[in-house]
XYZ file of C-alpha atoms in Angstrom:
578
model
C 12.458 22.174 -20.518
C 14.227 23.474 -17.317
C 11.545 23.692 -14.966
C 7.957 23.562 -14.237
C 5.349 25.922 -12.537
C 6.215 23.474 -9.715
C 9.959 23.926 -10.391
C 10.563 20.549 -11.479
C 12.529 19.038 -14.679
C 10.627 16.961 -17.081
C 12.874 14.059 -18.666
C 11.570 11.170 -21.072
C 11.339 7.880 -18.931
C 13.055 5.443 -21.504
C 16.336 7.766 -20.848
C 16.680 6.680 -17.404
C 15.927 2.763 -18.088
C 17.906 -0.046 -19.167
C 16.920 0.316 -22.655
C 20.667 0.774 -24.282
C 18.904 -1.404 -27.807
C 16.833 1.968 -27.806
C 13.111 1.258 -28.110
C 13.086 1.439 -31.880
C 9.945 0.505 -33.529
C 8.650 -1.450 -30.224
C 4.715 -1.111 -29.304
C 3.525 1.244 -26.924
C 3.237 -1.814 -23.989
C 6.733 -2.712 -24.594
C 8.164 0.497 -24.452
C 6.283 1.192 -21.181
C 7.556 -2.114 -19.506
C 11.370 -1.775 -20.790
C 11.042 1.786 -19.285
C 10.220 0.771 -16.018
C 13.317 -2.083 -16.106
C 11.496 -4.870 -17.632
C 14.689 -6.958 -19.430
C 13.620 -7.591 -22.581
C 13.754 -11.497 -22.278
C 11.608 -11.252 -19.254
C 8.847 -9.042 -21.720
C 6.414 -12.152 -22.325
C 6.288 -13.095 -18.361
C 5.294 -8.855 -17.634
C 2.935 -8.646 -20.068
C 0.727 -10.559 -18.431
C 2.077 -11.505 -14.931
C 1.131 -14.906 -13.649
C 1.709 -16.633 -10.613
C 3.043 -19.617 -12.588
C 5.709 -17.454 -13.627
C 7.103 -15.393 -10.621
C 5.964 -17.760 -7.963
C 9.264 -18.856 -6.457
C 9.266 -22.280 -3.687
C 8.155 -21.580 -0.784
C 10.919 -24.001 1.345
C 13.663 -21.417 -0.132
C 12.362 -18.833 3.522
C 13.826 -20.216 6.720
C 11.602 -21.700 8.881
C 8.718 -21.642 6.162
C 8.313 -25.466 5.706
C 8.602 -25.435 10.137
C 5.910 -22.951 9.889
C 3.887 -25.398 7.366
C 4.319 -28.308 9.259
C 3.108 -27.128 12.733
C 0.287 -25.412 11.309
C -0.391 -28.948 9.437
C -0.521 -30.292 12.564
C -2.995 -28.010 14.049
C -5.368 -28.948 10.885
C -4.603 -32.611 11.726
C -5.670 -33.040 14.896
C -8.024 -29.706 15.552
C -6.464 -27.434 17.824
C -7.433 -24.079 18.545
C -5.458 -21.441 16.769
C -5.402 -18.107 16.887
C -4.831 -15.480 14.123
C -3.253 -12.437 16.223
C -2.851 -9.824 13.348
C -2.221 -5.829 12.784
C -5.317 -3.163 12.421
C -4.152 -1.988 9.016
C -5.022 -3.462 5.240
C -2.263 -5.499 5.196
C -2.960 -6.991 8.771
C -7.106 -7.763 8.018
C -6.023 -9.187 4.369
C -3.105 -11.658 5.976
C -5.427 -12.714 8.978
C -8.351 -13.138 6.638
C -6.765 -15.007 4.408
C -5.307 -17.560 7.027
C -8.743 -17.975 8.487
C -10.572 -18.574 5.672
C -8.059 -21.408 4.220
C -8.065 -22.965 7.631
C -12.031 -22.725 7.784
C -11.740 -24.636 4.210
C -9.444 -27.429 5.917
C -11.881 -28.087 8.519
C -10.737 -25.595 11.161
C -12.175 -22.542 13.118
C -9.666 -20.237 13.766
C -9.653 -17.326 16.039
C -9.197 -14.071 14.993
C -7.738 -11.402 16.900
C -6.890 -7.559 15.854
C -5.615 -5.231 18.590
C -6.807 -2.322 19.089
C -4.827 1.031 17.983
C -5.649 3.079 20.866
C -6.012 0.403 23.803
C -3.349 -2.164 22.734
C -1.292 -0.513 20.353
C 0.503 -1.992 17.263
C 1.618 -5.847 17.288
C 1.036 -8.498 20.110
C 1.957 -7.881 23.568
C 2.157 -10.627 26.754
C -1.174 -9.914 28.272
C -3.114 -10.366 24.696
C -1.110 -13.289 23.840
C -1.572 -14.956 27.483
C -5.685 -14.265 26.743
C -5.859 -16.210 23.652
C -3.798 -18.846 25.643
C -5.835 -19.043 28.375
C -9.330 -19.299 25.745
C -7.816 -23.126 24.705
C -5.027 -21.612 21.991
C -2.050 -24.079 21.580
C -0.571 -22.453 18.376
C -0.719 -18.763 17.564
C -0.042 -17.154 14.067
C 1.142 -13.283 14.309
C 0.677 -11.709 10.817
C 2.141 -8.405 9.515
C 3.573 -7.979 13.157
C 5.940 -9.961 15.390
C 8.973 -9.089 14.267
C 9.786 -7.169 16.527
C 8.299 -8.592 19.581
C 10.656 -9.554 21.978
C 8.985 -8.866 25.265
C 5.574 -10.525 24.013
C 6.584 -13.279 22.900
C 9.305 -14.207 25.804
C 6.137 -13.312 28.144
C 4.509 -16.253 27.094
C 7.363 -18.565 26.788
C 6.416 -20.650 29.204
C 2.840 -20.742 28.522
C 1.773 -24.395 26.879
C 1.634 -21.952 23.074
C 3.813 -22.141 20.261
C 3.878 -19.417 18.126
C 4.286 -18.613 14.485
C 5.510 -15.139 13.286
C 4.878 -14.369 9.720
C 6.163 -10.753 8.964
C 7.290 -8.764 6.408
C 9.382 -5.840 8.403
C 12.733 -5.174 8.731
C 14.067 -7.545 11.473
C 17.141 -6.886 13.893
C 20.098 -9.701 14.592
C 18.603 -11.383 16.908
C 14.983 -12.508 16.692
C 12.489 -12.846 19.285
C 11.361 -16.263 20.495
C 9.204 -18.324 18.255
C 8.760 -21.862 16.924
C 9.201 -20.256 13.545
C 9.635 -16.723 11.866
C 9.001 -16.179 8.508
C 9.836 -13.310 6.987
C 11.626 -12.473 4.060
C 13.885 -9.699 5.485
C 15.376 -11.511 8.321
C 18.997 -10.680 8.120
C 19.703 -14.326 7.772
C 17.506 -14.778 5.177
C 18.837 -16.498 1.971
C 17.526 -16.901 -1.072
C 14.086 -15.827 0.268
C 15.645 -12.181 0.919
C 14.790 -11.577 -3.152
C 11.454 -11.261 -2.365
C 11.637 -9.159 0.636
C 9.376 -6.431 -1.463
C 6.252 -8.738 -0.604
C 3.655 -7.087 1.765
C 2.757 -9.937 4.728
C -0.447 -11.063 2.435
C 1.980 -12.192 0.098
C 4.157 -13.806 2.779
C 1.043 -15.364 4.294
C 0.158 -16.621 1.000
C 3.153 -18.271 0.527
C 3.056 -19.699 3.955
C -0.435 -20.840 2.856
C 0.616 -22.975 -0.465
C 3.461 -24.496 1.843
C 0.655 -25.643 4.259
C -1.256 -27.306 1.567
C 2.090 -28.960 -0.004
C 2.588 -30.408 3.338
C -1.147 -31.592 3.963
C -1.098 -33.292 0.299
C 1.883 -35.071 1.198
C 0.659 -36.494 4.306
C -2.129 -37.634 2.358
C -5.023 -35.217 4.301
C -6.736 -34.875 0.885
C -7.401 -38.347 0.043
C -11.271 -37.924 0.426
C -11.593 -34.017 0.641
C -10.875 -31.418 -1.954
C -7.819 -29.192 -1.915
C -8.580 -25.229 -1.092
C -8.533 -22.945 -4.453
C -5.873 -20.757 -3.027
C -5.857 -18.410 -6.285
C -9.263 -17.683 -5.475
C -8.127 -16.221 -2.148
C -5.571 -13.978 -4.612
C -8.273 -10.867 -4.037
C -7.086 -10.653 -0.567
C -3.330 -10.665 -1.537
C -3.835 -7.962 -4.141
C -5.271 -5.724 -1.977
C -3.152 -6.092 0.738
C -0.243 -5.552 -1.300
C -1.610 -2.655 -3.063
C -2.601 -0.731 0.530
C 0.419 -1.064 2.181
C 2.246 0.566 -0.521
C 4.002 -2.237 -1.643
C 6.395 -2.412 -4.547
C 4.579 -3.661 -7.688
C 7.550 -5.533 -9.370
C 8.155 -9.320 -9.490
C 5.948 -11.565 -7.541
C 3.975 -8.877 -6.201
C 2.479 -7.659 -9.744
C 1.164 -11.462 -10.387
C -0.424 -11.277 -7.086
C -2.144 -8.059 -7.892
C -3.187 -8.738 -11.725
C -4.248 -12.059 -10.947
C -6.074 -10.968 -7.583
C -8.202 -7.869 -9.543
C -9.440 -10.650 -11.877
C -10.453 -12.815 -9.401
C -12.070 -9.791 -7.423
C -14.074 -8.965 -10.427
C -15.794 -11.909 -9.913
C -16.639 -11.017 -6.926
C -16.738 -14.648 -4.895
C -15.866 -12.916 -2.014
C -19.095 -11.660 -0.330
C -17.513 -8.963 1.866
C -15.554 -7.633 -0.457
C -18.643 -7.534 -3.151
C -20.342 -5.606 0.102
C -17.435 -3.201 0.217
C -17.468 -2.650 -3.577
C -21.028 -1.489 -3.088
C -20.358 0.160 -0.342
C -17.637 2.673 -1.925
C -20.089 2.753 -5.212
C -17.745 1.275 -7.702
C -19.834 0.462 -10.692
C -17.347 -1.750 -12.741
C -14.334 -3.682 -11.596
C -11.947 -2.604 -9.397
C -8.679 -1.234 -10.750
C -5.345 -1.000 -8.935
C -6.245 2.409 -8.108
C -9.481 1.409 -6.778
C -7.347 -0.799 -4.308
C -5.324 1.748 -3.071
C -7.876 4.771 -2.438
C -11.967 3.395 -2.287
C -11.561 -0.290 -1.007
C -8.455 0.001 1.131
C -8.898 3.184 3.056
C -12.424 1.847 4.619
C -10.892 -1.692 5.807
C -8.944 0.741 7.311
C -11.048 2.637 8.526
C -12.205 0.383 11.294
C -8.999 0.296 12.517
C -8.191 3.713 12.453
C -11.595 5.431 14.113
C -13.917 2.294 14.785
C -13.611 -1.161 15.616
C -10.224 -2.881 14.805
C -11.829 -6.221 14.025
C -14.290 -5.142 11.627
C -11.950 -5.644 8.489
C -11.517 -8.767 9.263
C -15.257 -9.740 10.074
C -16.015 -8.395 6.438
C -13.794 -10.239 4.842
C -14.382 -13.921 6.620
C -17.997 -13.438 6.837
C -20.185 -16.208 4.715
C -23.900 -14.008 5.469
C -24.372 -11.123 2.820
C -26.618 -9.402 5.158
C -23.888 -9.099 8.015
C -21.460 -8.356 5.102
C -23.599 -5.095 3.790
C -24.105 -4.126 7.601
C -20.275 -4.259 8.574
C -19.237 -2.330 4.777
C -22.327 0.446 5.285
C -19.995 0.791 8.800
C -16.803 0.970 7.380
C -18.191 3.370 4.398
C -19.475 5.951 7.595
C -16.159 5.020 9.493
C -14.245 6.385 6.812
C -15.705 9.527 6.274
C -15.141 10.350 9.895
C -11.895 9.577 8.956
C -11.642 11.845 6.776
C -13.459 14.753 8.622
C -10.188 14.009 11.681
C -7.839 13.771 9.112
C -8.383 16.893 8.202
C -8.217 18.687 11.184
C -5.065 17.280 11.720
C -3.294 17.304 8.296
C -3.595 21.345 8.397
C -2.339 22.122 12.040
C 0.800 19.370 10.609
C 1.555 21.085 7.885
C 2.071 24.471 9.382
C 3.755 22.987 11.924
C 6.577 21.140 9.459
C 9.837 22.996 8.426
C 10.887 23.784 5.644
C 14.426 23.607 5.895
C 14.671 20.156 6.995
C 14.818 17.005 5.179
C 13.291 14.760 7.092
C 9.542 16.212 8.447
C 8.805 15.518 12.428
C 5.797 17.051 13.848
C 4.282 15.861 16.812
C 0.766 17.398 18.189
C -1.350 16.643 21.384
C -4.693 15.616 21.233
C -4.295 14.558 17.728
C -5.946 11.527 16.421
C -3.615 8.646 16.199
C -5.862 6.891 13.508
C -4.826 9.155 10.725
C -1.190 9.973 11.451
C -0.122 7.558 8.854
C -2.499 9.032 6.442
C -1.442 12.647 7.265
C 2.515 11.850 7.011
C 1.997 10.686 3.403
C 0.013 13.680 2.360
C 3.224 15.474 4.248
C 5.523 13.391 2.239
C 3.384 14.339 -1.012
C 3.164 18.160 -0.481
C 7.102 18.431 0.180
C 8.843 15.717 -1.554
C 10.425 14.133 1.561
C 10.063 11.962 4.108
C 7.582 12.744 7.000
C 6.894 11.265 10.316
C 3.887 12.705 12.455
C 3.655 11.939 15.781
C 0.045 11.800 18.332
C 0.997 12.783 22.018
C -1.254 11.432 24.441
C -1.936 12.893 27.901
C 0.322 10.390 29.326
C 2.887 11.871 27.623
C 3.576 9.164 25.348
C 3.956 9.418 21.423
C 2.409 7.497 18.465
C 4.380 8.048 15.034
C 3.573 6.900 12.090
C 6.076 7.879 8.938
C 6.438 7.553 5.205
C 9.303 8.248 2.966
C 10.388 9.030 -0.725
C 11.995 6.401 -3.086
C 15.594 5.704 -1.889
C 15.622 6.569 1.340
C 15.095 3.593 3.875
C 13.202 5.244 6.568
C 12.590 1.647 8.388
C 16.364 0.866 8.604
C 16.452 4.807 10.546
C 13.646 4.217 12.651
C 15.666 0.958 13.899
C 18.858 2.735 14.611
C 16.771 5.409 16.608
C 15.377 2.756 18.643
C 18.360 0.971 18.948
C 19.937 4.801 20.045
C 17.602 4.819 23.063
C 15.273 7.421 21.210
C 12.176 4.910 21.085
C 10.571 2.857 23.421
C 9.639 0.986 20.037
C 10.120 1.129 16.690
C 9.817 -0.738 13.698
C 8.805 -0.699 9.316
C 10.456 -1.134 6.174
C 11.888 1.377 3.142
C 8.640 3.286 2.690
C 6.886 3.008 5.963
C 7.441 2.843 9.860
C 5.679 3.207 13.207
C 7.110 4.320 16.269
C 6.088 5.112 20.158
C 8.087 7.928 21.988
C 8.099 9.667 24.985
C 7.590 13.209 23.804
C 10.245 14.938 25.514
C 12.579 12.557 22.872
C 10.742 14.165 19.930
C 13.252 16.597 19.185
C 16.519 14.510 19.281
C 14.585 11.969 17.442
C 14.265 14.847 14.567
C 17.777 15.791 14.732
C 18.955 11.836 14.975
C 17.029 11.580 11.514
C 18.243 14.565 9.865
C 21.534 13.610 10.264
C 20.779 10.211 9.238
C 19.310 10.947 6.131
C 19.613 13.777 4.823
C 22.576 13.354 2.492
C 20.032 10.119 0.940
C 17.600 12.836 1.190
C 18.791 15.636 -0.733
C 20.185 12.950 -3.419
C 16.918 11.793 -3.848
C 15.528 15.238 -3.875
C 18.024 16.397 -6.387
C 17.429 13.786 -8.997
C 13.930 13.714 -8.799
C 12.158 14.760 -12.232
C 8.867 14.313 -13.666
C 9.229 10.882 -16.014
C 7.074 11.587 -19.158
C 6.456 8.158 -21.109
C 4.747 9.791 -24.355
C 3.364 12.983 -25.636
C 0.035 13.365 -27.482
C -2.684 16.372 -28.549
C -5.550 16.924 -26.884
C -7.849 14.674 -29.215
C -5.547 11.677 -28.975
C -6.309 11.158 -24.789
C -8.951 8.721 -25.847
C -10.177 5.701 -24.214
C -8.892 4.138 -26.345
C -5.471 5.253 -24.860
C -6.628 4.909 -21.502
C -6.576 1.127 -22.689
C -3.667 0.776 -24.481
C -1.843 2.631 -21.515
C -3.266 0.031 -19.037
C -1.843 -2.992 -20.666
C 1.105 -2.051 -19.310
C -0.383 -2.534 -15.687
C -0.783 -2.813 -12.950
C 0.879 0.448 -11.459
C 1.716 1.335 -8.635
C 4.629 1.854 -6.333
C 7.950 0.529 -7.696
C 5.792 0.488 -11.167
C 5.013 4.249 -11.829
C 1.581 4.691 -13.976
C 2.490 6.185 -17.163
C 2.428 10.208 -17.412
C 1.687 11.394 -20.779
C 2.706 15.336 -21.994
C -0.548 16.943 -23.667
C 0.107 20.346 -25.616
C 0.406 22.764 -26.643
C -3.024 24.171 -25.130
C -4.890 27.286 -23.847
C -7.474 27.040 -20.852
C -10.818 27.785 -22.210
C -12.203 27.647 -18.679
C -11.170 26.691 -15.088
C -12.923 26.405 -11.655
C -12.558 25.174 -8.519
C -14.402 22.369 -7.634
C -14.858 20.455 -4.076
C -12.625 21.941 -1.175
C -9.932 22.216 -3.056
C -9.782 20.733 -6.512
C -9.197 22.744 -10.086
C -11.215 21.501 -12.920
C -9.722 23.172 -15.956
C -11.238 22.706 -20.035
C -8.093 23.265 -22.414
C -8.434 23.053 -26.077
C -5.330 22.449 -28.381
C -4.278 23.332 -31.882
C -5.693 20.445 -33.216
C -9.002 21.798 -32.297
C -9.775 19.620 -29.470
C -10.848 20.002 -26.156
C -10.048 18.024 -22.714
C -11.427 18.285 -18.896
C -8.264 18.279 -17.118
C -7.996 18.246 -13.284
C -5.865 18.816 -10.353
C -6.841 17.263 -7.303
C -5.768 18.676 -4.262
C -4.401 21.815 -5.985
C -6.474 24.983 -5.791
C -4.197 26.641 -3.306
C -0.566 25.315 -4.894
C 0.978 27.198 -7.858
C -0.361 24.920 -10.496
C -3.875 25.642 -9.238
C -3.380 29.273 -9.158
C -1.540 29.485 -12.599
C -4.379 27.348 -14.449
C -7.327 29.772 -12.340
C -5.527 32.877 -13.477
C -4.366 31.831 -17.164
C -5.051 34.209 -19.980
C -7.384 32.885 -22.852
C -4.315 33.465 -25.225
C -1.018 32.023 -23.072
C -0.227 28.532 -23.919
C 0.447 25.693 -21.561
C 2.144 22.067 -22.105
C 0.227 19.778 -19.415
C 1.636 16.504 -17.562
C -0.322 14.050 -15.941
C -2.273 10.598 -16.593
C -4.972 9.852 -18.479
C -8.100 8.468 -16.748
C -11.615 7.554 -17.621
C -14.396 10.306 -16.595
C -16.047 7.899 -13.917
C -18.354 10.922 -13.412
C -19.990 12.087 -16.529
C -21.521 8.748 -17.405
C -20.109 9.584 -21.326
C -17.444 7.451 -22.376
C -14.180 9.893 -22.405
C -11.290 10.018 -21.030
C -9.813 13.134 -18.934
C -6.307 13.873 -17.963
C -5.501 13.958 -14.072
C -2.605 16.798 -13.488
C 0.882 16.188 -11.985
C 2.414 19.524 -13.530
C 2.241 22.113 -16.293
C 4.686 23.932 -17.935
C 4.143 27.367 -19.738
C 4.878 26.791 -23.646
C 7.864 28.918 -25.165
């Protein structure tokens, strides 16, 4: 097949993987983890990821087993600590799960989330010199810090030590702290094999070290030790909302972590499963776009702590109260996001390769949000940037596999574009003074677009099987799964259904296309494109005739909607049959 109705190849994903044995008469699971790079020795350990198997020592990060042991300390002798994190998933998650061991080993900690609008994103000198002056004698920055030279040396004096534990891309030199962990320092060692892991994962490595240390001093001679894989519900969905890469240690935090959230110990998060109306347990998916988008949602257009309240909380009725907020926080949300995604997206070019539009008055809650639907409409990364009336810019950006958009953001700021700047490959925030928009865009395109256009130019839709209509079952659904979990950096397999005619097609929603095909085998499937009715495969499966043929690609899902027991087929492409 040359091209799509979106204009895209369609290749077999065993081609492009490290299969050279060929996949022979291997089982559907095996063929879907040797096509995503699984070596075949390693096939046992992905099949069903546990931590036991991927969980590497924590002593191998610099400065982890300082970290431990100063945090020991505080649990020793009861200080006050403070848990300064960042307003997104990833920030409430790491800070949640810090508090809640510490609450377990006999200590109150502190919370503290900045706020996006006020503060802005990671710790600055006046909030760190506040939870100083409250009685704080050791602070713990999570999924921030990094970069935070001017915070951190602004307290320097100040009777404080603090911990960084961060997960994005660091510079040479690192700002003052009695210990930085984070698994893409530049000096890192061994640790810089894991430098995939979202801060949850950090912070739960961080956390076994802590108890290591404790046991070894003897502090659980008369007390019990803290379940930490119970607290594996926060990792997963941490990991899985900040887009991290599902391979290694990451997918035995995430298939360990949904089982544990399925039995729902945690009473926020069993609020917030209510809340988004999930009637089984959550799937990966689940993580990524019903549980994750309303912690975020207090961050983005309500209260920045209120993530982190949910998730620490021990009373079910202030955990129902805070989700029911959340759950109206994010549709909001989504009524800004909106507004802004469509004046963005006439605003982008189309002849660059990296996107950069900036608006005033726009929301900076969803910017983030609106560069990855950017990034998903043209196939390439997309920064989008808030101006406030102070003339000051807040950019949030997200990119396409291959191209490291954190490393560029860096270089701008270390250019003199930014007044700061910071991420890692996929993601990256930035603050600008709006008259530097432009050469920012032009710094980037030059940057990147050769890694761009590469990326661009070998992109194809990866097909993993090909069935008729009657065969997407749940049954497949199932067997499909085992493979899991999916995600970034562990694409969801994309079957090819076909040859089939559209018996009827409708838009549905704002802009959704719900489209019944039957096939030759005499069997009929809902299909749908989400997002779609005003793109070409929208319009093609709206206007086809009853008799023209189509071969469709996309995944197969269970219909959550029809309360029947089916499976459906959500669309990435289609392709007319010959």
């Amino acid at each position: 097949m040359a091209a799509s109705i979106l204009g895209q190849p369609w290749r077999w994903r065993g081609l492009a993987a490290d299969a050279r044995d060929g996949f022979g008469t291997d089982d559907l699971v095996t063929q879907l983890l040797l096509a995503r790079g699984c070596p075949r020795e390693a096939l046992d350990d992905h099949r069903a990821p546990s931590i036991r198997a991927f969980m590497p020592d924590p002593s191998i990060f610099r400065d982890m087993d300082k970290a431990a042991a100063r945090l020991a300390d505080a649990v020793e002798t009861g200080e006050r600590v403070a848990i300064f994190g960042d307003y997104d998933v990833d920030g409430a998650t790491s800070a949640a799960l810090l508090v809640r061991l510490l609450a377990e080993l006999g200590l109150s900690a502190r919370p503290y989330i900045p706020d996006r609008l006020t503060e802005g994103y990671g710790p600055s000198g006046a909030a760190l010199h506040r939870l100083a002056d409250e009685g704080a004698s050791l602070i713990v920055t999570v999924d921030c810090g990094a970069q935070a030279f001017e915070a951190l040396e602004a307290v320097r004096a100040a009777a404080v030590d603090i911990v960084v534990v961060d997960h994005h891309k660091c510079q040479s030199a690192l700002p003052p702290a009695h210990a930085l962990v984070n698994p893409n320092r530049l000096d890192e060692g061994e640790g810089a094999a894991h430098g995939h892991l979202a801060a949850v994962g950090v912070c739960f490595l961080l956390a076994a070290a802590l108890v290591r240390t404790l046991r070894a001093r003897g502090f659980f001679a008369a007390r019990d030790e803290p379940r930490l894989l119970e607290m594996l519900d926060l990792v997963a969905l941490g990991t899985v909302a900040d887009v991290a890469p599902l391979k290694g240690l990451n997918r035995a935090f995430v298939a360990q972590g949904l089982k544990v959230m399925a039995q729902r110990r945690n009473i926020g998060l069993d609020a917030l499963i209510e809340a988004s109306r999930l009637t089984r347990a959550p799937t990966c998916q689940d993580l990524g776009f019903a549980l994750g988008p309303r912690i975020n949602a207090g961050g983005r257009v309500g209260r920045a702590d209120l993530g982190v309240r949910l998730l620490t909380t021990a009373e079910p009725q202030e955990a129902r109260t805070i989700a029911a907020e959340l759950d109206r926080l994010n549709e909001e949300r989504r009524a800004i996001e909106t507004l802004v995604r469509e004046t963005a997206e006439a605003g982008a070019s189309g002849d660059r390769r990296v996107l950069v539009v900036a608006g005033r008055g726009w929301h900076p809650g969803v910017i983030g949000i609106v560069a990855g639907r950017l990034k998903e409409r043209f196939g390439r990364p997309a920064i989008v940037i808030a101006i406030d009336e102070d003339g000051v810019g807040k950019g949030s950006g997200r990119s396409i596999a291959n191209v490291d958009l954190g490393a560029a953001i860096l270089a701008a700021r270390e250019h003199g574009l930014l007044v700061a700047g910071g991420g890692h490959a996929m993601a990256a925030g930035l603050t600008i003074a709006a008259d530097q928009v432009q050469p920012l865009a032009d710094f980037l395109e030059d940057r990147l677009s050769i890694a761009v256009s590469r990326a661009m130019a070998g992109r194809a839709l990866l097909l993993d099987t090909v069935v008729a209509p009657g065969g997407v079952t749940t049954g497949l659904v199932e067997a499909l799964d085992a493979g899991g979990p999916y995600g970034t950096g562990w694409a969801p397999p994309r079957i090819a259904v076909g040859p089939v005619r559209v018996v009827r097609a409708d838009r549905v929603g704002s802009d959704h296309v719900r489209a019944i095909v039957a096939g030759d085998d005499g069997r009929s499937l809902k299909a749908m494109a989400f997002r779609a009715a005003d793109t070409p495969l929208g319009q093609a499966l709206l206007a086809a005739a009853p008799h023209r043929k189509l071969w469709l690609a996309g995944r197969a899902r269970r219909d959550d909607w029809s309360g029947r027991d089916v499976a459906e087929l959500h669309l990435d492409d289609a392709a007319w049959a010959s």
